[in-house]
Coordinates of C-alpha atoms and ligand atoms in Angstrom, one line a residue:
M1 CA 81.5 63.8 -32.2
T2 CA 81.5 65.8 -35.4
E3 CA 78.9 68.5 -34.6
L4 CA 79.0 71.0 -31.8
R5 CA 76.4 70.2 -29.2
S6 CA 74.0 73.0 -28.3
V7 CA 73.4 73.7 -24.6
S8 CA 71.3 76.7 -23.5
T9 CA 72.8 79.2 -21.2
E10 CA 69.8 78.8 -19.0
M11 CA 70.6 75.1 -18.5
I12 CA 74.2 75.8 -17.6
G13 CA 73.1 78.4 -14.9
L14 CA 70.4 76.1 -13.5
L15 CA 72.6 73.0 -13.2
E16 CA 75.5 74.9 -11.7
G17 CA 73.3 77.0 -9.4
A18 CA 71.6 74.0 -7.8
R19 CA 72.4 72.7 -4.3
Y20 CA 73.9 69.2 -4.3
Q21 CA 73.9 66.9 -1.4
F22 CA 76.4 64.1 -1.0
A23 CA 74.8 60.7 -1.4
R24 CA 76.0 59.3 1.9
T25 CA 74.3 55.9 1.4
M26 CA 76.4 55.2 -1.7
A27 CA 79.9 56.0 -0.5
D28 CA 81.3 53.3 -2.8
C29 CA 80.2 55.4 -5.8
P30 CA 80.9 58.9 -4.5
H31 CA 78.5 61.4 -6.0
S32 CA 76.0 64.1 -5.0
Y33 CA 72.4 64.7 -6.0
T34 CA 70.0 67.6 -6.4
H35 CA 66.3 66.8 -5.7
Q36 CA 63.5 68.7 -7.4
R37 CA 62.3 69.9 -4.0
M38 CA 65.7 71.7 -3.6
W39 CA 64.8 73.9 -6.5
N40 CA 63.3 76.7 -4.6
G41 CA 63.9 80.4 -3.7
E42 CA 66.2 79.5 -0.9
D43 CA 68.4 76.5 -1.9
H44 CA 68.9 77.4 -5.6
A45 CA 71.3 80.3 -6.5
V46 CA 69.1 81.3 -9.5
G47 CA 66.0 80.9 -7.3
R48 CA 67.4 83.2 -4.7
E49 CA 68.4 85.8 -7.3
R50 CA 65.0 85.7 -9.0
G51 CA 62.8 85.1 -6.0
W52 CA 61.3 81.9 -7.3
T53 CA 58.0 80.6 -6.1
D54 CA 57.9 76.8 -5.5
E55 CA 56.0 76.4 -8.8
E56 CA 58.7 78.4 -10.7
G57 CA 61.4 76.1 -9.1
Q58 CA 59.6 72.9 -10.1
A59 CA 59.1 74.2 -13.6
A60 CA 62.8 75.1 -13.9
F61 CA 63.8 71.6 -12.8
E62 CA 61.5 70.1 -15.4
R63 CA 62.9 72.4 -18.2
V64 CA 66.4 71.2 -17.4
C65 CA 65.4 67.5 -17.4
A66 CA 63.6 68.0 -20.8
E67 CA 66.7 69.7 -22.3
M68 CA 69.1 67.2 -20.9
R69 CA 67.2 64.1 -21.8
P70 CA 68.0 64.0 -25.6
L71 CA 71.6 65.0 -24.8
M72 CA 72.2 62.0 -22.6
Q73 CA 73.9 58.8 -23.6
Q74 CA 73.9 55.4 -22.0
R75 CA 77.3 54.2 -20.9
F76 CA 79.3 52.5 -18.2
F77 CA 80.2 54.9 -15.4
D78 CA 83.9 55.5 -16.3
D79 CA 85.4 54.8 -12.9
P80 CA 89.1 53.9 -13.7
R81 CA 89.1 51.5 -10.8
K82 CA 86.5 49.3 -12.5
T83 CA 86.6 47.5 -15.8
E84 CA 84.1 48.1 -18.5
E85 CA 82.3 44.9 -17.5
V86 CA 81.6 45.8 -13.8
G87 CA 81.0 49.5 -14.1
W88 CA 77.6 51.0 -13.5
F89 CA 75.4 51.5 -16.5
N90 CA 74.0 55.0 -16.5
W91 CA 72.5 57.7 -18.6
Y92 CA 74.9 60.5 -18.5
F93 CA 75.6 64.1 -19.7
D94 CA 79.1 65.6 -19.2
M95 CA 79.6 69.4 -18.7
N96 CA 82.2 71.5 -17.0
G97 CA 84.0 68.8 -15.2
Y98 CA 80.9 67.0 -13.9
R99 CA 79.0 64.0 -15.1
Y100 CA 75.2 64.4 -14.6
F101 CA 73.6 61.0 -14.5
N102 CA 70.6 58.9 -13.8
I103 CA 70.3 55.2 -13.4
G104 CA 67.1 54.6 -15.4
P105 CA 66.6 55.7 -18.9
P106 CA 65.7 59.4 -19.1
A107 CA 62.0 59.7 -18.4
P108 CA 59.5 62.4 -17.7
G109 CA 58.8 62.6 -14.0
W110 CA 62.4 62.5 -12.8
T111 CA 62.8 64.1 -9.4
L112 CA 66.5 63.6 -9.0
I113 CA 69.7 64.6 -10.9
N114 CA 73.0 63.0 -9.7
R115 CA 76.4 64.3 -10.4
A116 CA 80.0 63.3 -9.8
P117 CA 83.3 64.9 -10.7
R118 CA 84.2 63.7 -14.2
Q119 CA 87.3 61.5 -14.3
Y120 CA 89.8 62.4 -17.0
R121 CA 93.2 60.8 -17.7
T122 CA 95.9 63.3 -18.5
A123 CA 99.6 63.3 -18.6
F124 CA 101.5 65.0 -15.7
A125 CA 98.4 65.1 -13.6
G126 CA 100.3 63.6 -10.7
D127 CA 103.5 65.5 -11.2
P128 CA 102.9 69.0 -12.5
Q129 CA 106.1 70.4 -11.0
T130 CA 108.1 68.0 -13.2
Y131 CA 106.2 69.5 -16.2
D132 CA 107.3 73.0 -15.3
D133 CA 110.9 71.8 -14.7
L134 CA 111.1 69.9 -18.0
F135 CA 109.6 72.6 -20.2
G136 CA 111.2 75.6 -18.4
Q137 CA 114.6 74.7 -19.8
P138 CA 116.4 76.4 -22.8
P139 CA 115.9 76.2 -25.7
L140 CA 112.2 75.5 -25.2
A141 CA 111.8 78.3 -22.7
G142 CA 112.9 80.8 -25.3
R143 CA 110.4 79.6 -27.9
I144 CA 107.6 79.7 -25.3
K145 CA 108.5 83.3 -24.4
A146 CA 108.5 84.2 -28.1
F147 CA 105.1 82.6 -28.5
Y148 CA 103.5 84.5 -25.6
A149 CA 105.0 87.8 -27.0
H150 CA 103.3 87.0 -30.3
A151 CA 99.9 85.8 -28.8
A152 CA 99.8 88.8 -26.4
P153 CA 96.7 87.7 -24.4
A154 CA 94.8 90.7 -23.0
G155 CA 91.2 91.5 -22.2
R156 CA 88.9 88.6 -21.6
V157 CA 91.3 85.7 -22.0
L158 CA 90.5 82.0 -22.2
D159 CA 93.4 79.7 -21.7
V160 CA 92.5 76.3 -23.2
G161 CA 94.5 73.5 -21.6
C162 CA 96.1 76.0 -19.2
G163 CA 98.0 73.2 -17.5
T164 CA 100.4 74.3 -14.8
G165 CA 99.8 78.0 -15.8
R166 CA 102.5 79.0 -18.2
T167 CA 100.2 81.6 -19.8
V168 CA 99.9 83.2 -16.4
D169 CA 103.7 82.8 -15.7
Y170 CA 104.7 84.5 -19.0
C171 CA 102.0 87.1 -19.2
W172 CA 101.7 87.8 -15.5
K173 CA 102.0 91.5 -15.7
T174 CA 99.0 91.9 -18.0
L175 CA 96.8 89.2 -16.5
A176 CA 97.4 90.0 -12.9
A177 CA 96.0 93.5 -13.4
D178 CA 92.6 91.9 -13.4
P179 CA 92.5 88.1 -12.7
G180 CA 88.7 88.2 -13.1
L181 CA 89.2 88.6 -16.9
Y182 CA 91.1 85.3 -17.1
T183 CA 89.6 81.8 -17.4
G184 CA 91.8 78.7 -17.5
I185 CA 90.3 75.4 -18.4
D186 CA 92.0 72.0 -18.1
P187 CA 90.8 68.5 -17.2
S188 CA 93.8 67.8 -15.0
P189 CA 93.2 68.5 -11.3
G190 CA 96.9 68.1 -10.6
A191 CA 97.9 70.8 -13.2
L192 CA 95.1 73.2 -12.0
G193 CA 96.1 72.7 -8.3
W194 CA 99.7 73.6 -9.2
L195 CA 98.6 76.7 -11.1
A196 CA 96.5 77.8 -8.1
L197 CA 99.5 77.3 -5.7
K198 CA 101.7 79.4 -7.9
H199 CA 99.0 82.0 -8.6
P200 CA 96.4 82.1 -5.8
A201 CA 94.7 85.2 -7.3
F202 CA 93.6 83.0 -10.2
R203 CA 92.2 80.1 -8.2
E204 CA 88.6 81.1 -8.7
R205 CA 89.1 81.5 -12.4
L206 CA 90.0 77.8 -13.1
I207 CA 87.5 75.3 -14.4
R208 CA 88.3 71.6 -14.5
T209 CA 86.9 70.6 -17.9
T210 CA 88.0 69.6 -21.4
L211 CA 87.3 72.1 -24.1
E212 CA 84.7 69.7 -25.6
E213 CA 82.7 69.7 -22.4
Y214 CA 83.2 73.4 -21.6
E215 CA 79.9 75.4 -21.7
T216 CA 79.6 79.0 -20.8
A217 CA 77.8 82.2 -21.5
E218 CA 81.1 84.1 -21.4
R219 CA 82.8 85.3 -24.6
H220 CA 86.5 86.0 -24.9
D221 CA 88.7 88.5 -26.6
V222 CA 91.8 86.2 -26.9
I223 CA 91.8 82.5 -26.6
V224 CA 95.2 80.8 -26.2
M225 CA 95.6 77.1 -26.8
A226 CA 99.3 76.2 -26.4
N227 CA 100.7 72.7 -26.6
V228 CA 97.4 70.9 -26.5
G229 CA 98.1 68.3 -29.1
P230 CA 95.4 67.3 -31.7
E231 CA 95.4 63.8 -30.1
E232 CA 94.2 65.4 -26.8
V233 CA 90.9 66.6 -28.4
A234 CA 88.3 64.0 -29.3
P235 CA 88.8 62.6 -32.8
G236 CA 86.7 64.5 -35.4
Y237 CA 85.9 67.2 -33.0
P238 CA 85.1 70.6 -34.7
L239 CA 87.8 72.4 -32.9
D240 CA 87.8 75.7 -34.9
E241 CA 84.0 75.9 -34.7
K242 CA 84.1 75.5 -30.9
L243 CA 86.8 78.1 -30.5
R244 CA 85.0 80.5 -32.7
S245 CA 81.8 80.0 -30.7
L246 CA 83.7 81.2 -27.6
L247 CA 85.1 84.4 -29.1
A248 CA 83.6 87.8 -28.6
P249 CA 83.2 90.0 -31.7
G250 CA 86.6 91.1 -32.9
G251 CA 88.3 88.3 -30.9
R252 CA 91.0 85.9 -31.9
A253 CA 92.2 82.4 -31.0
V254 CA 95.9 81.6 -31.2
I255 CA 96.7 77.9 -31.4
W256 CA 100.3 76.7 -31.0
N257 CA 101.8 73.3 -31.0
G258 CA 105.5 74.2 -31.3
D259 CA 105.4 75.2 -35.0
A260 CA 104.1 78.5 -36.4
P261 CA 101.0 79.6 -34.4
R262 CA 97.7 79.4 -36.2
E263 CA 95.1 82.1 -35.7
I264 CA 91.2 82.0 -35.9
R265 CA 89.2 85.2 -36.0
A266 CA 85.6 85.6 -34.6
Ligands
LIG1 C1 101.3 69.8 -22.8 S1 100.2 70.5 -21.6 C2 100.2 72.2 -22.1 C3 99.8 73.1 -20.9 C4 100.0 74.6 -21.2 N1 99.1 75.1 -22.2 C5 101.4 74.9 -21.6 O1 101.7 75.3 -22.7 O2 102.3 74.6 -20.7 C6 98.6 70.0 -22.3 C7 97.5 70.3 -21.4 O3 96.2 70.0 -22.1 C8 95.3 69.5 -21.2 N2 94.3 68.8 -22.0 C9 94.3 67.5 -22.4 N3 93.1 67.3 -23.1 C10 92.4 68.4 -23.1 C11 91.2 68.8 -23.7 N4 90.4 67.9 -24.4 N5 90.7 70.1 -23.5 C12 91.5 71.0 -22.8 N6 92.7 70.7 -22.3 C13 93.2 69.4 -22.4 C14 96.2 68.6 -20.3 O4 95.6 68.2 -19.1 C15 97.4 69.4 -20.2 O5 97.4 70.1 -19.0

């Protein structure tokens, strides 16, 4: 991927505000679905807020399908338990930790959108405590402390690859004053779970996604991206462009991989 994809904020809100029902007849491929008829003024969060009529709900569903269709790619469902040869072939679109998919090719007249938690493979996912133990030792701990003193995250903070939550550990005093201003994104459920156990006040502020698949209408004053190596981001991905797109006017992103921090301005 070399160009930033463009996703409307309306589509983010509509896909995330929908009600999803677990597909109990397909327990071997655990996923949920939203049906067009569930897009109404009761079941859909946006519908409730706006007082949708049934026609408005149906039209919103169709708008989302139309926007999603050209963004979808055909691929095997990436279930790590299955080899490439036996996976399900689907049309899919990945956003904010979920894979939205449909078995047939994208076509007008869809009535169903499926989704399943996206499966990522990340280091330390199964043992986040060991990560904290390993990197909490001197001399690394001193360098980490110096980095956070320099980055000084404040205001609306986005922590890219927040991992086990060292940004919150080291900047707790500032961030805990209003956890609602903090957003941590990371594809690792293990790391996020550990962060939430250490800092329950931040639980609601964590999103399980990669940076590449993160879509939001929010803009941030400071973005911290610490120790997320270039190899962890998709090859050729326009990293600086994506970070800049997430900054509020006057904001800055601070990227650190152990050497001198690099800064990007809005
Ligand atoms: C070495 S840890 C750093 C965690 C934390 N920032 C710190 O300094 O302790 C790297 C983190 O990046 C996450 N990560 C990997 N690929 C990512 C991606 N594409 N977007 C965002 N985070 C990613 C991993 O799950 C992991 O938690």
